[in-house]
mmCIF file of C-alpha atoms in Angstrom:
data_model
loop_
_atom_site.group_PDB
_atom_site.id
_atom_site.type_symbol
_atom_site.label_atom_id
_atom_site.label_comp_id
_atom_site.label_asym_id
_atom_site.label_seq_id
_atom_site.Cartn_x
_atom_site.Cartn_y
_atom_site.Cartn_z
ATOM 1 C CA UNK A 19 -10.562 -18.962 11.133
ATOM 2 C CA UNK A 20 -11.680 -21.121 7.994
ATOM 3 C CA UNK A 21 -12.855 -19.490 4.756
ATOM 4 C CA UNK A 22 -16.305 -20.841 5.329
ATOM 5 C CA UNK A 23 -16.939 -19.216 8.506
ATOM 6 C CA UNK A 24 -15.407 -16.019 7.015
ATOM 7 C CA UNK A 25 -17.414 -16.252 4.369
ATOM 8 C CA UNK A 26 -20.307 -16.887 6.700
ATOM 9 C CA UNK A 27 -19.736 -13.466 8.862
ATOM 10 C CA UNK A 28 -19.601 -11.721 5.535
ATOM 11 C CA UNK A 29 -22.820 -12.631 4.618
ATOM 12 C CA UNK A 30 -24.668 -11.475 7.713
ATOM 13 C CA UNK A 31 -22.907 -8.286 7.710
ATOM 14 C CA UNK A 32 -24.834 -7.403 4.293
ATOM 15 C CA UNK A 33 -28.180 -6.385 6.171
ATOM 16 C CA UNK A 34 -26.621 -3.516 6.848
ATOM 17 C CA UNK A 35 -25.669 -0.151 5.188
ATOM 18 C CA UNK A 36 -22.108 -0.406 4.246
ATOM 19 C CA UNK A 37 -19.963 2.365 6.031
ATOM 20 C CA UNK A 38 -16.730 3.366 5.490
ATOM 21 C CA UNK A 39 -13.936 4.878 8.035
ATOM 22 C CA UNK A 40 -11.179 6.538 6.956
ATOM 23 C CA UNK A 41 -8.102 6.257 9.404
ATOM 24 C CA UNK A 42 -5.491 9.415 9.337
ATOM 25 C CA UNK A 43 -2.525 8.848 11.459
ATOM 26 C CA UNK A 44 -0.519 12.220 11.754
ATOM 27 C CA UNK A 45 2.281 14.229 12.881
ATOM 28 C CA UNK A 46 2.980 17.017 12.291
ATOM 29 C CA UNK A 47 0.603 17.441 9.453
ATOM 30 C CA UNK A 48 -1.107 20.770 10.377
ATOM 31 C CA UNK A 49 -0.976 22.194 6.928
ATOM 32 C CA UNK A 50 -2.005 19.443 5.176
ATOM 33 C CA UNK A 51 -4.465 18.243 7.576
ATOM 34 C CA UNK A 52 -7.678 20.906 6.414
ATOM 35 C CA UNK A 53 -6.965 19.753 2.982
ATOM 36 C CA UNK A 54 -7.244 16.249 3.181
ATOM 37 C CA UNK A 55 -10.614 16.257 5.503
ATOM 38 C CA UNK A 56 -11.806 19.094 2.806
ATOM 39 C CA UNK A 57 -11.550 16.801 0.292
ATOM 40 C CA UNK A 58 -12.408 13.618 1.726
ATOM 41 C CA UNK A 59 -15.939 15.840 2.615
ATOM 42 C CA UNK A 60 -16.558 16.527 -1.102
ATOM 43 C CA UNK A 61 -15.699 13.470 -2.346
ATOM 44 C CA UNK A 62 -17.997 11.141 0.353
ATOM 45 C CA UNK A 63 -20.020 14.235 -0.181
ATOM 46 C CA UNK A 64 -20.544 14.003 -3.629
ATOM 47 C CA UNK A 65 -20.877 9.977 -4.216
ATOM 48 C CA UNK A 66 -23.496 9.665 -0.892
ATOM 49 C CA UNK A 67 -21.494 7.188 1.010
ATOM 50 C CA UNK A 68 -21.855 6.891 4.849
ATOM 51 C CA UNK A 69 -18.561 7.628 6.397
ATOM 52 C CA UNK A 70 -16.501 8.813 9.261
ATOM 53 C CA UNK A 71 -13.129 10.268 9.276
ATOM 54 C CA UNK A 72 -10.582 9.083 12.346
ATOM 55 C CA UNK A 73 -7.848 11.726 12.697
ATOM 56 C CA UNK A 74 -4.994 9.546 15.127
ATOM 57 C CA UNK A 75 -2.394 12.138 16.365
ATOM 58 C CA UNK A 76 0.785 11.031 17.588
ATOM 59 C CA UNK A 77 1.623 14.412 20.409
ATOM 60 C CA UNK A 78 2.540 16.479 16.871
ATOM 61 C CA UNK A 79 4.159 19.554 18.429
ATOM 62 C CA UNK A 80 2.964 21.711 15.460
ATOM 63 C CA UNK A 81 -0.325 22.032 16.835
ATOM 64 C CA UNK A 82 -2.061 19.398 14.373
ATOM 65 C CA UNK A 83 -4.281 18.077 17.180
ATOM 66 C CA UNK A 84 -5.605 21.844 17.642
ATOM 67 C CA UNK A 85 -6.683 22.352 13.608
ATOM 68 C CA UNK A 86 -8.244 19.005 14.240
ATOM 69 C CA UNK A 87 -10.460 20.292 17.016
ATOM 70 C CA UNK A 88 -10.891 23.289 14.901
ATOM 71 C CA UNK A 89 -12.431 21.056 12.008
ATOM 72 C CA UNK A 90 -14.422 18.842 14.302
ATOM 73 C CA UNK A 91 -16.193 22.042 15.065
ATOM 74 C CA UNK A 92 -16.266 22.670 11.423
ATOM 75 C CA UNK A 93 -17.854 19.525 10.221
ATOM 76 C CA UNK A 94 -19.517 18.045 13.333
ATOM 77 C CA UNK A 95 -18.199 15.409 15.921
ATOM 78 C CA UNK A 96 -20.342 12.614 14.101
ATOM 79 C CA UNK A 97 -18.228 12.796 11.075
ATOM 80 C CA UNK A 98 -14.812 13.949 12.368
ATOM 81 C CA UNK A 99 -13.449 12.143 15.631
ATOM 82 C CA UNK A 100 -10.082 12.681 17.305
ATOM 83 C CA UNK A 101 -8.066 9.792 19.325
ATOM 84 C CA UNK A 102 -4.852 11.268 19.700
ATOM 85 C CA UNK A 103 -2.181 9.437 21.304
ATOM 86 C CA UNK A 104 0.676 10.808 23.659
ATOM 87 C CA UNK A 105 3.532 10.386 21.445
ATOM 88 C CA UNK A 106 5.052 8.824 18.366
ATOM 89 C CA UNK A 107 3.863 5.096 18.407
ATOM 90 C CA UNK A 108 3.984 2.872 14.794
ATOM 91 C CA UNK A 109 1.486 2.741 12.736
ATOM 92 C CA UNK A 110 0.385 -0.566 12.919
ATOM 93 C CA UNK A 111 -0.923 0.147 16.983
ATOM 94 C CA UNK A 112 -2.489 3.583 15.179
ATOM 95 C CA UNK A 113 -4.450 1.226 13.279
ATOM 96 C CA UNK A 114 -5.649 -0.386 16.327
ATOM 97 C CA UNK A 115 -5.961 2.745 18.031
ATOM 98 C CA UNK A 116 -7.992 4.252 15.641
ATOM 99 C CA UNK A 117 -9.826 0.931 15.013
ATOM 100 C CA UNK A 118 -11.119 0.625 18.147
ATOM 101 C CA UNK A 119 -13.790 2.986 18.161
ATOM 102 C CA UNK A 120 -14.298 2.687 14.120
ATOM 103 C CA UNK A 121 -18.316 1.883 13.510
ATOM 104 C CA UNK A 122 -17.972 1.438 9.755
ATOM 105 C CA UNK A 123 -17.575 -1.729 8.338
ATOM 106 C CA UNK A 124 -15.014 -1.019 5.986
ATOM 107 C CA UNK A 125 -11.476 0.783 6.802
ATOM 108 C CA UNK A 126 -10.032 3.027 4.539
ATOM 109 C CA UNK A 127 -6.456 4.099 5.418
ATOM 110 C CA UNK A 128 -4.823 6.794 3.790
ATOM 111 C CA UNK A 129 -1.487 9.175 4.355
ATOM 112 C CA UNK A 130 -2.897 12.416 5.461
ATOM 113 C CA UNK A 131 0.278 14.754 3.654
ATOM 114 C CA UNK A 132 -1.863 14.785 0.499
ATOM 115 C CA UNK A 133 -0.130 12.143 -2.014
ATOM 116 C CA UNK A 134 -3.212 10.701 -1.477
ATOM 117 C CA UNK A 135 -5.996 12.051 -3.103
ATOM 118 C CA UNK A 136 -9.813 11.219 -1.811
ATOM 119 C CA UNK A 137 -11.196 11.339 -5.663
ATOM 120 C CA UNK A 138 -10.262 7.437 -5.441
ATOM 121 C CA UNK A 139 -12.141 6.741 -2.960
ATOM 122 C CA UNK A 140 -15.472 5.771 -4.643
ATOM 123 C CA UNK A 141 -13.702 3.448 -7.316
ATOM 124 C CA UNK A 142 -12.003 1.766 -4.561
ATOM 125 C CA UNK A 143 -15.828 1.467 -3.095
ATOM 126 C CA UNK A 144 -16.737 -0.047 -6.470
ATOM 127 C CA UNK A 145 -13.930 -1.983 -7.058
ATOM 128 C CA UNK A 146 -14.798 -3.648 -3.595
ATOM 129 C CA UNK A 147 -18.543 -4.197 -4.259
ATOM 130 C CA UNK A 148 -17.876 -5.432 -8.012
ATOM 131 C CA UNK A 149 -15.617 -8.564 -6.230
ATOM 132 C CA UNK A 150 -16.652 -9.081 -3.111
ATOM 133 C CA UNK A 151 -12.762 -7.993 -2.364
ATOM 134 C CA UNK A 152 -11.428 -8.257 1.134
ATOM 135 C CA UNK A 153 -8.431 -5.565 0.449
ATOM 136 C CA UNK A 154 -8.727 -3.138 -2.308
ATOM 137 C CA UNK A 155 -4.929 -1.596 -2.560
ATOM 138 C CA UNK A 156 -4.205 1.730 -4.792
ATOM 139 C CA UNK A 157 -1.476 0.627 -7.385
ATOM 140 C CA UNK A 158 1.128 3.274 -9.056
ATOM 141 C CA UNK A 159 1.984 0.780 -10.947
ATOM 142 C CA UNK A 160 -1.071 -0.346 -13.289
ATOM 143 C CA UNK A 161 -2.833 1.576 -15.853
ATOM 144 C CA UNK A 162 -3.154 5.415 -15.762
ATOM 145 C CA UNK A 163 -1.455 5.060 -12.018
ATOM 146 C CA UNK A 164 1.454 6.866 -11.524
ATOM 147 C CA UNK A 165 3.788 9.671 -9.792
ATOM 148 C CA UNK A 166 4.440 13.346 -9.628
ATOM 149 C CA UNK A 167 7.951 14.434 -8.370
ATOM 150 C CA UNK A 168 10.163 11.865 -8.562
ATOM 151 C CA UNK A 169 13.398 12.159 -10.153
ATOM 152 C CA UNK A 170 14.889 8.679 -12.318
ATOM 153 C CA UNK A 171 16.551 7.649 -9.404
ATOM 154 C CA UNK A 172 13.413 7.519 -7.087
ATOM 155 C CA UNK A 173 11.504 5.699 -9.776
ATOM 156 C CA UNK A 174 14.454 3.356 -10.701
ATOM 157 C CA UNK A 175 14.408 2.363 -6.865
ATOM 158 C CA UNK A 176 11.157 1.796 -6.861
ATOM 159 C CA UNK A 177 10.908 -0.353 -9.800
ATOM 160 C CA UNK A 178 13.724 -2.058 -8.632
ATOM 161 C CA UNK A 179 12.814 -3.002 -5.257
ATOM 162 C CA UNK A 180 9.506 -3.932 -6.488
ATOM 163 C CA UNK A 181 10.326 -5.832 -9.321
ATOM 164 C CA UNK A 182 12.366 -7.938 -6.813
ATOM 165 C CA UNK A 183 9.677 -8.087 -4.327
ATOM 166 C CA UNK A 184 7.817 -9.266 -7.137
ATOM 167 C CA UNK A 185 9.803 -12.024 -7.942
ATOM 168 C CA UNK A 186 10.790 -13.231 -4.184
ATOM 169 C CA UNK A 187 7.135 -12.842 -2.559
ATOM 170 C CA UNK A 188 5.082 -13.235 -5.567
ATOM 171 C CA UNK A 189 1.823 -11.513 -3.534
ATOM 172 C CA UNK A 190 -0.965 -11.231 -6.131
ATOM 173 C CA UNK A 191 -0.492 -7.518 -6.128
ATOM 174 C CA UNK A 192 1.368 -5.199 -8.064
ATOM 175 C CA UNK A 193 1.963 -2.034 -5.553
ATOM 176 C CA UNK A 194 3.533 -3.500 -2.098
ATOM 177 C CA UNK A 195 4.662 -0.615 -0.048
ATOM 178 C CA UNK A 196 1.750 1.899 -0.798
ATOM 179 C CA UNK A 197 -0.377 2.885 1.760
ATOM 180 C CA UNK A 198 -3.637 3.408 0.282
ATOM 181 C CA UNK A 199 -5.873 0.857 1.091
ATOM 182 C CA UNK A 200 -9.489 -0.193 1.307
ATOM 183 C CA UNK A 201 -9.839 -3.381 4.062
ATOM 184 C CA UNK A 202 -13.139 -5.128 5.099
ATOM 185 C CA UNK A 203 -13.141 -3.987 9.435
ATOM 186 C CA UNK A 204 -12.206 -7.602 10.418
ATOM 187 C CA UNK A 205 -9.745 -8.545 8.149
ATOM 188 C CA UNK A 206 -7.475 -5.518 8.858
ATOM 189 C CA UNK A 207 -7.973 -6.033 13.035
ATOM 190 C CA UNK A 208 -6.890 -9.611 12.127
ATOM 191 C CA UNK A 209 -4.316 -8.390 9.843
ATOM 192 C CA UNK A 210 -2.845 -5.677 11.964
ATOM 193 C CA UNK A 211 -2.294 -8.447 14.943
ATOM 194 C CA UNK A 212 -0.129 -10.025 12.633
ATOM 195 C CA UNK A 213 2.309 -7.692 11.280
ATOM 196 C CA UNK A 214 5.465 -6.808 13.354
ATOM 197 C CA UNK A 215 7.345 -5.033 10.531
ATOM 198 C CA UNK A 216 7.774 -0.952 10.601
ATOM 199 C CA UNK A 217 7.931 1.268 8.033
ATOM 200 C CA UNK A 218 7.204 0.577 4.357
ATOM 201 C CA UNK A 219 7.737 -3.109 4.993
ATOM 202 C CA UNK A 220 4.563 -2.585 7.581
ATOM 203 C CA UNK A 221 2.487 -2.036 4.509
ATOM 204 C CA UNK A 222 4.234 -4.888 2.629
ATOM 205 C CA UNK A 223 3.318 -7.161 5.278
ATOM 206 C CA UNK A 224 0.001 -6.501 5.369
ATOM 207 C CA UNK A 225 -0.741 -7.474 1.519
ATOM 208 C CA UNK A 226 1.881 -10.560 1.754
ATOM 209 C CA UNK A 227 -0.106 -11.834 5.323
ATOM 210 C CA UNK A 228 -3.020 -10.825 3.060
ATOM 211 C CA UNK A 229 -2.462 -13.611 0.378
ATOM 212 C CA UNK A 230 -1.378 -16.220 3.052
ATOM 213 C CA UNK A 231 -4.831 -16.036 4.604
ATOM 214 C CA UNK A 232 -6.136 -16.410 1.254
ATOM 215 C CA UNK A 233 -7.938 -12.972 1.158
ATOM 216 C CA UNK A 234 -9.443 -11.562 -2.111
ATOM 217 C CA UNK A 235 -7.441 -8.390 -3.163
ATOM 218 C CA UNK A 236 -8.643 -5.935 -6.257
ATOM 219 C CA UNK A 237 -6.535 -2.848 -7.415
ATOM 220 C CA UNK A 238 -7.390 0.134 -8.352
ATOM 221 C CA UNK A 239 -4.967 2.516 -9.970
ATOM 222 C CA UNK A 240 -4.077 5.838 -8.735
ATOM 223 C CA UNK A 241 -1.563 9.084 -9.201
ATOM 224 C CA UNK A 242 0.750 9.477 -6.309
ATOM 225 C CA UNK A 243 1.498 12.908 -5.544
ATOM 226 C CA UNK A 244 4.773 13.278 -3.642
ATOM 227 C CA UNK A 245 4.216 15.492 -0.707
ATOM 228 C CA UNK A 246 3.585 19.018 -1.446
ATOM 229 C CA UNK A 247 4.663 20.319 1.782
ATOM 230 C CA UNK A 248 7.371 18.849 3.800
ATOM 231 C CA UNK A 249 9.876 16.679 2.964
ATOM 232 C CA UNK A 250 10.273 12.651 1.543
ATOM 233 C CA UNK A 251 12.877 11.039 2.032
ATOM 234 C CA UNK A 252 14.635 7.986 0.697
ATOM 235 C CA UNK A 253 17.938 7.409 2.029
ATOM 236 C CA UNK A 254 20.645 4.381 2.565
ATOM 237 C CA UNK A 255 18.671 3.649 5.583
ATOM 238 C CA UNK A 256 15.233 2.788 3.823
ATOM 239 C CA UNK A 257 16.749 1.086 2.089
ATOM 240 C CA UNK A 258 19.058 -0.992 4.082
ATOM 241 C CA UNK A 259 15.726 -1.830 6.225
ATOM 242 C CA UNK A 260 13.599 -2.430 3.097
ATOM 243 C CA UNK A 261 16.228 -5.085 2.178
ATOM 244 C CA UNK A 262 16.001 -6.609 5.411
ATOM 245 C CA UNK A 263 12.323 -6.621 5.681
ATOM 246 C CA UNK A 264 12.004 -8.095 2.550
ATOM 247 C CA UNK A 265 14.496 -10.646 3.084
ATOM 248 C CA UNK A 266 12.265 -11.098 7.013
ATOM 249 C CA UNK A 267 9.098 -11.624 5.027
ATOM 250 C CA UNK A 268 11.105 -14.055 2.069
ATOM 251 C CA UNK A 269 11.881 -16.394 4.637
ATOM 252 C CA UNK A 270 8.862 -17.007 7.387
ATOM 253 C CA UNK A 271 5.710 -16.100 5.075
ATOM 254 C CA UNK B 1 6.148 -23.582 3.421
ATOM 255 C CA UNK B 2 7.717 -20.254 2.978
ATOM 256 C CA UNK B 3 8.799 -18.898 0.108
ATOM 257 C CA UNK B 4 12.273 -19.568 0.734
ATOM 258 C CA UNK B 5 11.093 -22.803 1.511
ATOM 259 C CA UNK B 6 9.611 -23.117 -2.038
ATOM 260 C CA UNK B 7 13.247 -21.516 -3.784
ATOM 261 C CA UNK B 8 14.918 -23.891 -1.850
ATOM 262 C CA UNK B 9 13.495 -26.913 -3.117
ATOM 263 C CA UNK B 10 12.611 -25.643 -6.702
ATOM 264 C CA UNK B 11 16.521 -24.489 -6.794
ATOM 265 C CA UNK B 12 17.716 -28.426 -5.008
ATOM 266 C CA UNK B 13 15.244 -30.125 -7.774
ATOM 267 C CA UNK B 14 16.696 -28.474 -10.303
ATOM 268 C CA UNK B 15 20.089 -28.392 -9.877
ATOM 269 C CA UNK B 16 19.982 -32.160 -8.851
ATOM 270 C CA UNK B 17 18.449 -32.986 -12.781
ATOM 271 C CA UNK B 18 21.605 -30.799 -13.564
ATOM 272 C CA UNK B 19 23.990 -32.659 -11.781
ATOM 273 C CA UNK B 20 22.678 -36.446 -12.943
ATOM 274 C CA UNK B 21 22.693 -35.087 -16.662
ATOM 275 C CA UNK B 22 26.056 -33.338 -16.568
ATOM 276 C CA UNK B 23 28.119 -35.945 -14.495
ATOM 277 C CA UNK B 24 26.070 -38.835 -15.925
ATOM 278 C CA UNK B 25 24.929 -40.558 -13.003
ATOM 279 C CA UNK B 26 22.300 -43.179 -12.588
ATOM 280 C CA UNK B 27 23.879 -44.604 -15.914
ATOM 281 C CA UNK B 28 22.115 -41.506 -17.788
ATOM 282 C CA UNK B 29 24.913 -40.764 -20.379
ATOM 283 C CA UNK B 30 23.690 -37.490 -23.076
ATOM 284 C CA UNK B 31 25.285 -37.819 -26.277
ATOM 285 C CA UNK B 32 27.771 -35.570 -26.696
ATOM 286 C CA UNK B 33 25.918 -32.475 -28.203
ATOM 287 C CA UNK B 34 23.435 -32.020 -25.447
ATOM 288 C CA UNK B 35 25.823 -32.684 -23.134
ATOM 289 C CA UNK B 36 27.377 -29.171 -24.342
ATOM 290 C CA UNK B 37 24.429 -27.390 -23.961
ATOM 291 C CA UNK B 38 23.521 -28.916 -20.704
ATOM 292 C CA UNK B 39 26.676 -28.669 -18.324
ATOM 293 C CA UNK B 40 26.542 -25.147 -19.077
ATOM 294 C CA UNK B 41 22.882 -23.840 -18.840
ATOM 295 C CA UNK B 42 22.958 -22.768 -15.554
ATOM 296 C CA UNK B 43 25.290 -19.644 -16.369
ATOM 297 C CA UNK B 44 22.448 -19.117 -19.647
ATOM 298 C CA UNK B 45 19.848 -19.134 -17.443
ATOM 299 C CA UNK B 46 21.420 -16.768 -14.515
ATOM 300 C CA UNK B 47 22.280 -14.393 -17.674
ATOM 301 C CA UNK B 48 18.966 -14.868 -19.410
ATOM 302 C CA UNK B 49 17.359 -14.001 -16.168
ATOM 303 C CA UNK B 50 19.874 -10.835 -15.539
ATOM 304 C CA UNK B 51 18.362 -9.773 -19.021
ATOM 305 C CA UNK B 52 15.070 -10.006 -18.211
ATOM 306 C CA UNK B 53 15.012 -8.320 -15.124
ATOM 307 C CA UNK B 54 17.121 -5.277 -16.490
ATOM 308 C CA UNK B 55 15.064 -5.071 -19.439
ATOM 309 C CA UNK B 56 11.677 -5.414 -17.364
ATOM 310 C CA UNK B 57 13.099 -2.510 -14.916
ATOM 311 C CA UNK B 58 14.439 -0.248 -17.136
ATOM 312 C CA UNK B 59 10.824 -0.502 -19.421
ATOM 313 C CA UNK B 60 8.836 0.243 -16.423
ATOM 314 C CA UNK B 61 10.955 3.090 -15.410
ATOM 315 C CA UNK B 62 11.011 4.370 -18.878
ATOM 316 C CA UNK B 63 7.079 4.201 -18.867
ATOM 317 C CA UNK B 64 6.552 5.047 -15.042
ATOM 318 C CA UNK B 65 3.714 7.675 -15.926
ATOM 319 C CA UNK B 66 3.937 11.338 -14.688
ATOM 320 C CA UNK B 67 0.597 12.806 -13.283
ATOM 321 C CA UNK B 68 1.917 16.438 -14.011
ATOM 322 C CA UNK B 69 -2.813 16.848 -14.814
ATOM 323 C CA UNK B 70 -3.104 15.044 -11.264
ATOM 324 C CA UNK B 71 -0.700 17.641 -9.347
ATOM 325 C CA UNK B 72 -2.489 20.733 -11.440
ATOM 326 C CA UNK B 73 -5.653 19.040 -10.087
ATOM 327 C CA UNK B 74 -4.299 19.497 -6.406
ATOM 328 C CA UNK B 75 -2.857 22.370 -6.639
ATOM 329 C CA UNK B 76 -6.124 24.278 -7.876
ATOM 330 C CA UNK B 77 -8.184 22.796 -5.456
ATOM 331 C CA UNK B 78 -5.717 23.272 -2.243
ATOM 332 C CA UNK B 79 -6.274 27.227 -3.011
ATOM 333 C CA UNK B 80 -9.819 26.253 -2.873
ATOM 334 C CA UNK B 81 -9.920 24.367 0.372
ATOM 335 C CA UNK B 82 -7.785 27.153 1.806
ATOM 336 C CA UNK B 83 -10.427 29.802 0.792
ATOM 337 C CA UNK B 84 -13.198 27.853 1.850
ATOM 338 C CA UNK B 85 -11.965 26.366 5.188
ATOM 339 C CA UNK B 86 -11.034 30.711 5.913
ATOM 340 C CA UNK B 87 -14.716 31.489 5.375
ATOM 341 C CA UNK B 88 -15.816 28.945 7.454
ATOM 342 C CA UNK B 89 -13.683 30.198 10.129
ATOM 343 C CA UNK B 90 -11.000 27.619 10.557
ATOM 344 C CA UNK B 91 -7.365 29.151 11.730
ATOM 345 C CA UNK B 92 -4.525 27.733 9.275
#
């Protein structure tokens, strides 16, 4: 598709009231879960934005899928909708999933284990209108953004492998792997059908595939909270596969 | 082109300047003083570079902010989600 006829879509789109769904793929996030759609509430709640939130459940065997139901009940089926899958599939076909019966016009996707807080929400919404941006992507690594619970080793990792993503991909945007994003509807379905990688290369992808179609991409900074229940984990293996993914991207983008 | 595509030739560009200047081909001969500077550069550069990236890391780690206010921020308003999500009947 050429800019212009992009550009062209965009336009005609404005007519309408801009609405924003918020994808939640899960598993096993039945604590966290209540929290998250709690918040998301009071924040869309308290800046009057239309939106929807799209709870995808990958068969979590902690009963997630039932406190869903339980807060669809809570907060009406018009603002809370399940499409839960059988099992664990990636993300990037959760995006689809979810997708598919999205009516907003923007997608905002989100972890649902609560690093993630909603409050950023609205300045990614004005960040998006100020710019006309096609992607608006959370950054840890601007301004006031930041982290809670990492030890030095975490953040030297991080730094690390993002300095040298940095320097290999050069992308146009400073936070690669995070997964808080704001995407105009069409330009994630287009691309989510290009992205193969899994993991935090996935989200890489997207905002590397992002520059090579020449889509406009603000920032906004935020503070990620590691998860407060549960585990994270960063092991030789993320690594190893980071590496590769990187290396994957380095060579055919 | 990819971006390997792009180191690829940046790196063959370069280092074929380096090789005409420091073997003195195409009748190109330095006098002797850059000529000393030259033949070696490549080994500056690859340790300027190491410098830069170390010092670039390590500053960013050092000033990688902690959001010990944003964590507070959760914390208070999990117990508050909790006790309003219980009132409205939902089953943690």
């Amino acid at each position: 598709m050429s800019a212009v006829s992009r550009r062209g879509k965009i336009r005609g789109d404005e007519g309408r009231r801009d609405k924003y769904s918020v994808l939640l793929p899960t598993y096993n996030e039945r604590e966290n879960l209540p929290l998250i759609v709690w918040l998301l509430v009071k924040y869309f709640g308290e800046s009057g934005y239309d939106y929807e939130i799209i709870i995808i459940d990958d068969g979590s065997p902690d009963g997630t899928l039932e406190v869903a139901q339980q807060l669809q009940r809570i907060y009406s089926s018009d603002k809370i909708l399940l499409r839960p899958r059988e099992k664990k599939l990636g993300l990037g076909t959760a995006y689809i999933h979810g997708m598919q019966h999205a009516s907003g016009n923007f997608i905002i996707i989100m972890d649902a284990d609560l690093s993630h807080h909603p409050k950023f929400i609205p300045e990614f919404i004005s960040k998006q209108k100020e710019g006309d941006f096609d992607v608006v992507s959370g950054t840890r690594y601007l301004g006031d953004g930041g982290v809670y619970g990492w030890d030095l080793k975490r953040k030297l990792i991080s730094r690390g492998a993002n300095f040298l993503s940095q320097v290999l991909l050069r992308p146009g945007a400073s936070d690669l792997t995070g997964s808080f994003r704001l995407y105009k509807k069409e330009v994630l379905q287009k691309l989510v059908e290009h992205c193969v990688s899994k993991g935090y290369v996935f989200q890489m992808e997207m905002i590397v595939r992002a520059r090579q179609f020449k889509y406009t991409i603000g920032e906004v900074p935020i503070s990620f909270v590691d998860r407060v229940y549960g585990e994270s984990k960063l092991g030789g293996n993320e690594i190893v596969s980071f590496l590769k993914g990187l290396l994957t991207l380095f060579a055919t983008t | 082109m990819t971006k390997l595509a792009e180191w690829l030739l940046s790196l063959s560009f370069l280092g074929g300047v380096w090789v005409t200047l420091t073997f003195g081909l195409l009748g190109v001969a330095l006098p002797r003083a850059c000529w000393e500077v030259v033949w070696p550069l490549p080994i500056y550069l690859l340790v300027v570079f190491g410098c830069y990236s170390l010092a670039t890391v390590g500053y960013r780690v050092a000033t990688f902010n902690d959001c010990e206010e944003a964590a507070r921020e959760l914390q208070a308003q999990i117990q508050e989600a909790r006790g309003d999500l219980t009132r409205r009947g939902l089953r943690f």
